[in-house]
Amino acid sequence: MMIKKIILHLLAGSFFLLFAFSCNRNKEAKVTITKDYVINPNWDKIDNSFDIIRMKLKENNDTINLNRVSPSELLQKLEEDTSFVYHANVLFNGTEYSERYIYFNRDNGFLWWGNLYKSNSTKKVLGELQKNTWYLLTGLSNVKTLYYLYIDTHDNLYSFKVSASHWTNY
């Protein structure tokens, strides 16, 4: 009887630990984005790539108020600028993926691949992000999340996170 209780307690404890671990795995760690670099604690040996896409307003007369921007407004008013679409497959350099700084304006030890559907261009250095320009970063999260960036004329960065629940309808 005592052995059955011990086994039941061990099984219950094992299920609790398994449940707690799986819940923790699904949590999204905070991504850090600046005008110069990205730190993505969600990356690991398998999932370590992302895209950066310059965006433009669909209509010349469209504007986006940076103080009151909504996810649906970003999805509706911005479109891909096909002249600047790059993919990075981050190579291991001895630093844990989750702690690695990926710079836009420095050589990171890997190539940025241009839009493979439109060109075969590659770059060692992506370059400084431009002022008065929108960018979209994808692939930075365990859960489907889009990161929109805007750099204003004073070189201030605005970052907006759009979760899958907003963009699955578009």
mmCIF file of C-alpha atoms in Angstrom:
data_model
loop_
_atom_site.group_PDB
_atom_site.id
_atom_site.type_symbol
_atom_site.label_atom_id
_atom_site.label_comp_id
_atom_site.label_asym_id
_atom_site.label_seq_id
_atom_site.Cartn_x
_atom_site.Cartn_y
_atom_site.Cartn_z
ATOM 1 C CA MET A 1 0.000 0.000 0.000
ATOM 2 C CA MET A 2 2.814 2.391 0.922
ATOM 3 C CA ILE A 3 4.666 1.589 -2.337
ATOM 4 C CA LYS A 4 1.519 2.456 -4.368
ATOM 5 C CA LYS A 5 1.298 5.853 -2.656
ATOM 6 C CA ILE A 6 4.958 6.557 -3.349
ATOM 7 C CA ILE A 7 4.564 5.571 -7.004
ATOM 8 C CA LEU A 8 1.424 7.740 -7.331
ATOM 9 C CA HIS A 9 3.253 10.709 -5.775
ATOM 10 C CA LEU A 10 6.206 10.206 -8.121
ATOM 11 C CA LEU A 11 3.911 9.997 -11.147
ATOM 12 C CA ALA A 12 1.974 13.079 -10.055
ATOM 13 C CA GLY A 13 5.235 14.947 -9.508
ATOM 14 C CA SER A 14 6.533 13.857 -12.912
ATOM 15 C CA PHE A 15 3.358 15.049 -14.642
ATOM 16 C CA PHE A 16 3.554 18.368 -12.814
ATOM 17 C CA LEU A 17 7.188 18.892 -13.855
ATOM 18 C CA LEU A 18 6.423 17.903 -17.438
ATOM 19 C CA PHE A 19 3.470 20.311 -17.522
ATOM 20 C CA ALA A 20 5.483 23.145 -15.955
ATOM 21 C CA PHE A 21 8.367 22.609 -18.386
ATOM 22 C CA SER A 22 6.086 22.556 -21.431
ATOM 23 C CA CYS A 23 4.324 25.750 -20.310
ATOM 24 C CA ASN A 24 7.643 27.468 -19.799
ATOM 25 C CA ARG A 25 8.864 26.353 -23.281
ATOM 26 C CA ASN A 26 5.903 28.035 -24.932
ATOM 27 C CA LYS A 27 6.530 31.383 -23.268
ATOM 28 C CA GLU A 28 8.037 33.980 -25.509
ATOM 29 C CA ALA A 29 11.221 35.579 -24.227
ATOM 30 C CA LYS A 30 11.544 39.321 -24.802
ATOM 31 C CA VAL A 31 13.260 40.228 -28.056
ATOM 32 C CA THR A 32 15.502 43.324 -27.953
ATOM 33 C CA ILE A 33 15.545 45.462 -31.081
ATOM 34 C CA THR A 34 17.511 48.669 -31.531
ATOM 35 C CA LYS A 35 18.408 50.615 -34.672
ATOM 36 C CA ASP A 36 21.762 48.844 -34.635
ATOM 37 C CA TYR A 37 21.111 45.254 -33.531
ATOM 38 C CA VAL A 38 18.742 42.464 -32.482
ATOM 39 C CA ILE A 39 19.073 40.121 -29.500
ATOM 40 C CA ASN A 40 16.714 37.178 -29.696
ATOM 41 C CA PRO A 41 16.541 34.878 -26.639
ATOM 42 C CA ASN A 42 14.107 32.640 -28.568
ATOM 43 C CA TRP A 43 16.811 31.383 -30.958
ATOM 44 C CA ASP A 44 18.568 28.062 -30.558
ATOM 45 C CA LYS A 45 20.646 25.650 -32.693
ATOM 46 C CA ILE A 46 17.650 24.807 -34.880
ATOM 47 C CA ASP A 47 15.605 28.020 -35.001
ATOM 48 C CA ASN A 48 18.041 30.880 -35.668
ATOM 49 C CA SER A 49 17.021 32.818 -38.738
ATOM 50 C CA PHE A 50 14.937 35.890 -39.491
ATOM 51 C CA ASP A 51 13.881 38.277 -42.224
ATOM 52 C CA ILE A 52 14.077 42.042 -42.445
ATOM 53 C CA ILE A 53 11.875 43.777 -44.993
ATOM 54 C CA ARG A 54 11.668 47.464 -45.768
ATOM 55 C CA MET A 55 8.033 48.540 -45.873
ATOM 56 C CA LYS A 56 6.288 51.423 -47.568
ATOM 57 C CA LEU A 57 2.894 53.040 -47.285
ATOM 58 C CA LYS A 58 0.419 51.621 -49.807
ATOM 59 C CA GLU A 59 -0.974 55.034 -50.658
ATOM 60 C CA ASN A 60 1.096 58.209 -50.858
ATOM 61 C CA ASN A 61 -1.474 60.115 -48.801
ATOM 62 C CA ASP A 62 -1.582 57.473 -46.040
ATOM 63 C CA THR A 63 -0.010 58.322 -42.721
ATOM 64 C CA ILE A 64 0.478 56.390 -39.521
ATOM 65 C CA ASN A 65 0.288 58.259 -36.232
ATOM 66 C CA LEU A 66 3.166 56.800 -34.198
ATOM 67 C CA ASN A 67 1.461 57.725 -30.918
ATOM 68 C CA ARG A 68 -1.746 55.838 -31.716
ATOM 69 C CA VAL A 69 -0.758 53.090 -34.124
ATOM 70 C CA SER A 70 -2.826 49.890 -34.110
ATOM 71 C CA PRO A 71 -1.883 46.419 -35.393
ATOM 72 C CA SER A 72 -4.637 46.512 -38.015
ATOM 73 C CA GLU A 73 -3.430 49.895 -39.266
ATOM 74 C CA LEU A 74 0.099 48.532 -39.787
ATOM 75 C CA LEU A 75 -1.248 45.493 -41.617
ATOM 76 C CA GLN A 76 -3.598 47.546 -43.789
ATOM 77 C CA LYS A 77 -1.445 50.560 -44.654
ATOM 78 C CA LEU A 78 2.011 49.046 -45.158
ATOM 79 C CA GLU A 79 3.280 46.833 -47.952
ATOM 80 C CA GLU A 80 6.606 45.215 -48.807
ATOM 81 C CA ASP A 81 9.224 47.271 -50.613
ATOM 82 C CA THR A 82 10.593 44.495 -52.826
ATOM 83 C CA SER A 83 13.904 46.316 -53.289
ATOM 84 C CA PHE A 84 14.921 45.513 -49.688
ATOM 85 C CA VAL A 85 14.053 42.009 -48.467
ATOM 86 C CA TYR A 86 16.806 40.110 -46.659
ATOM 87 C CA HIS A 87 17.039 36.792 -44.852
ATOM 88 C CA ALA A 88 19.681 35.940 -42.251
ATOM 89 C CA ASN A 89 20.586 32.411 -41.230
ATOM 90 C CA VAL A 90 22.608 33.155 -38.103
ATOM 91 C CA LEU A 91 25.694 30.950 -37.942
ATOM 92 C CA PHE A 92 27.096 29.783 -34.605
ATOM 93 C CA ASN A 93 30.124 31.833 -33.552
ATOM 94 C CA GLY A 94 30.759 30.530 -30.021
ATOM 95 C CA THR A 95 28.187 32.799 -28.354
ATOM 96 C CA GLU A 96 24.868 31.235 -27.365
ATOM 97 C CA TYR A 97 22.219 32.094 -29.953
ATOM 98 C CA SER A 98 19.922 33.431 -27.248
ATOM 99 C CA GLU A 99 22.555 35.985 -26.140
ATOM 100 C CA ARG A 100 23.963 36.949 -29.514
ATOM 101 C CA TYR A 101 23.871 40.480 -30.871
ATOM 102 C CA ILE A 102 23.027 40.544 -34.586
ATOM 103 C CA TYR A 103 24.124 43.879 -36.026
ATOM 104 C CA PHE A 104 22.641 45.533 -39.094
ATOM 105 C CA ASN A 105 25.685 47.729 -39.782
ATOM 106 C CA ARG A 106 28.525 45.280 -38.957
ATOM 107 C CA ASP A 107 29.751 41.940 -40.253
ATOM 108 C CA ASN A 108 28.171 39.172 -38.134
ATOM 109 C CA GLY A 109 30.060 36.297 -39.752
ATOM 110 C CA PHE A 110 27.199 35.250 -42.050
ATOM 111 C CA LEU A 111 25.598 36.528 -45.234
ATOM 112 C CA TRP A 112 22.348 38.408 -45.580
ATOM 113 C CA TRP A 113 20.526 36.804 -48.508
ATOM 114 C CA GLY A 114 18.514 39.086 -50.761
ATOM 115 C CA ASN A 115 14.987 38.202 -51.776
ATOM 116 C CA LEU A 116 15.613 34.850 -53.443
ATOM 117 C CA TYR A 117 12.517 35.223 -55.609
ATOM 118 C CA LYS A 118 13.722 38.473 -57.162
ATOM 119 C CA SER A 119 17.521 38.292 -56.983
ATOM 120 C CA ASN A 120 20.469 36.312 -55.686
ATOM 121 C CA SER A 121 22.152 39.231 -53.963
ATOM 122 C CA THR A 122 24.043 38.709 -50.737
ATOM 123 C CA LYS A 123 25.642 41.145 -48.332
ATOM 124 C CA LYS A 124 28.044 40.717 -45.440
ATOM 125 C CA VAL A 125 26.733 43.935 -43.883
ATOM 126 C CA LEU A 126 23.114 44.940 -44.255
ATOM 127 C CA GLY A 127 23.797 48.606 -43.490
ATOM 128 C CA GLU A 128 22.340 51.238 -41.236
ATOM 129 C CA LEU A 129 18.563 51.355 -41.070
ATOM 130 C CA GLN A 130 17.280 54.464 -42.853
ATOM 131 C CA LYS A 131 15.455 57.402 -41.293
ATOM 132 C CA ASN A 132 11.766 57.947 -42.112
ATOM 133 C CA THR A 133 11.479 54.278 -42.992
ATOM 134 C CA TRP A 134 9.369 51.331 -41.859
ATOM 135 C CA TYR A 135 10.804 47.828 -41.468
ATOM 136 C CA LEU A 136 9.254 44.461 -40.727
ATOM 137 C CA LEU A 137 11.176 41.749 -38.856
ATOM 138 C CA THR A 138 9.864 38.185 -38.859
ATOM 139 C CA GLY A 139 11.178 34.929 -37.387
ATOM 140 C CA LEU A 140 12.150 36.392 -34.000
ATOM 141 C CA SER A 141 9.590 34.592 -31.889
ATOM 142 C CA ASN A 142 8.437 31.106 -30.903
ATOM 143 C CA VAL A 143 4.880 32.314 -31.407
ATOM 144 C CA LYS A 144 4.022 33.978 -34.677
ATOM 145 C CA THR A 145 4.803 37.637 -34.053
ATOM 146 C CA LEU A 146 5.650 40.460 -36.433
ATOM 147 C CA TYR A 147 7.884 43.317 -35.339
ATOM 148 C CA TYR A 148 7.374 46.629 -37.142
ATOM 149 C CA LEU A 149 10.064 49.288 -36.761
ATOM 150 C CA TYR A 150 10.058 52.935 -37.715
ATOM 151 C CA ILE A 151 12.994 55.321 -37.507
ATOM 152 C CA ASP A 152 12.000 58.984 -37.488
ATOM 153 C CA THR A 153 13.925 62.020 -38.741
ATOM 154 C CA HIS A 154 15.629 62.419 -35.334
ATOM 155 C CA ASP A 155 16.901 58.819 -35.480
ATOM 156 C CA ASN A 156 14.429 57.635 -32.806
ATOM 157 C CA LEU A 157 13.280 54.036 -33.078
ATOM 158 C CA TYR A 158 9.622 53.052 -32.682
ATOM 159 C CA SER A 159 8.886 49.355 -32.336
ATOM 160 C CA PHE A 160 5.462 47.731 -32.642
ATOM 161 C CA LYS A 161 4.729 44.076 -31.957
ATOM 162 C CA VAL A 162 1.827 42.441 -33.826
ATOM 163 C CA SER A 163 0.761 38.980 -32.713
ATOM 164 C CA ALA A 164 -0.674 36.249 -34.933
ATOM 165 C CA SER A 165 -4.192 36.860 -33.656
ATOM 166 C CA HIS A 166 -4.152 40.205 -35.504
ATOM 167 C CA TRP A 167 -2.590 39.156 -38.793
ATOM 168 C CA THR A 168 -4.224 35.804 -39.454
ATOM 169 C CA ASN A 169 -7.246 37.661 -40.777
ATOM 170 C CA TYR A 170 -5.216 39.509 -43.432
#
